[in-house]
Amino acid sequence: MIREHALLPVRPGLEADFEAAFDQARALIAAQPGFRSLSLSRSIESPSTYLLLVVWDSVEAHTDGFRRSSEYARWKELLHRFYEPFPTVEHFVDVTAVGGTVAP
């Protein structure tokens, strides 16, 4: 299991439009093989910045699966116009879990 992390810098003044577009885009990613869960959070200190966290079975489910799918083309059409600058996406693996035990 991996976590995709992206800080999404939305152009100021377009936050409501971005959130509406994201509501449409959510179903596109949720239907992908290897997708587990997703959360989108808005920064309190910087209200035009959003934190996207997606849990995938593997990095490949994201990069080779979703990003090469026809659904990703629609995702880009819905969302990429809002970003300035374009976000950096990184993948993370758990090191420890709640309670201090080491995750596999």
mmCIF file of C-alpha atoms in Angstrom, residues 95-103:
data_model
loop_
_atom_site.group_PDB
_atom_site.id
_atom_site.type_symbol
_atom_site.label_atom_id
_atom_site.label_comp_id
_atom_site.label_asym_id
_atom_site.label_seq_id
_atom_site.Cartn_x
_atom_site.Cartn_y
_atom_site.Cartn_z
ATOM 1 C CA VAL A 95 7.135 3.335 8.150
ATOM 2 C CA THR A 96 5.205 3.061 11.382
ATOM 3 C CA ALA A 97 1.574 2.555 12.217
ATOM 4 C CA VAL A 98 -0.552 3.769 15.119
ATOM 5 C CA GLY A 99 0.828 2.283 18.289
ATOM 6 C CA GLY A 100 4.412 2.424 17.066
ATOM 7 C CA THR A 101 4.558 -0.918 15.284
ATOM 8 C CA VAL A 102 6.448 -1.178 12.031
ATOM 9 C CA ALA A 103 4.190 -1.644 9.014
#
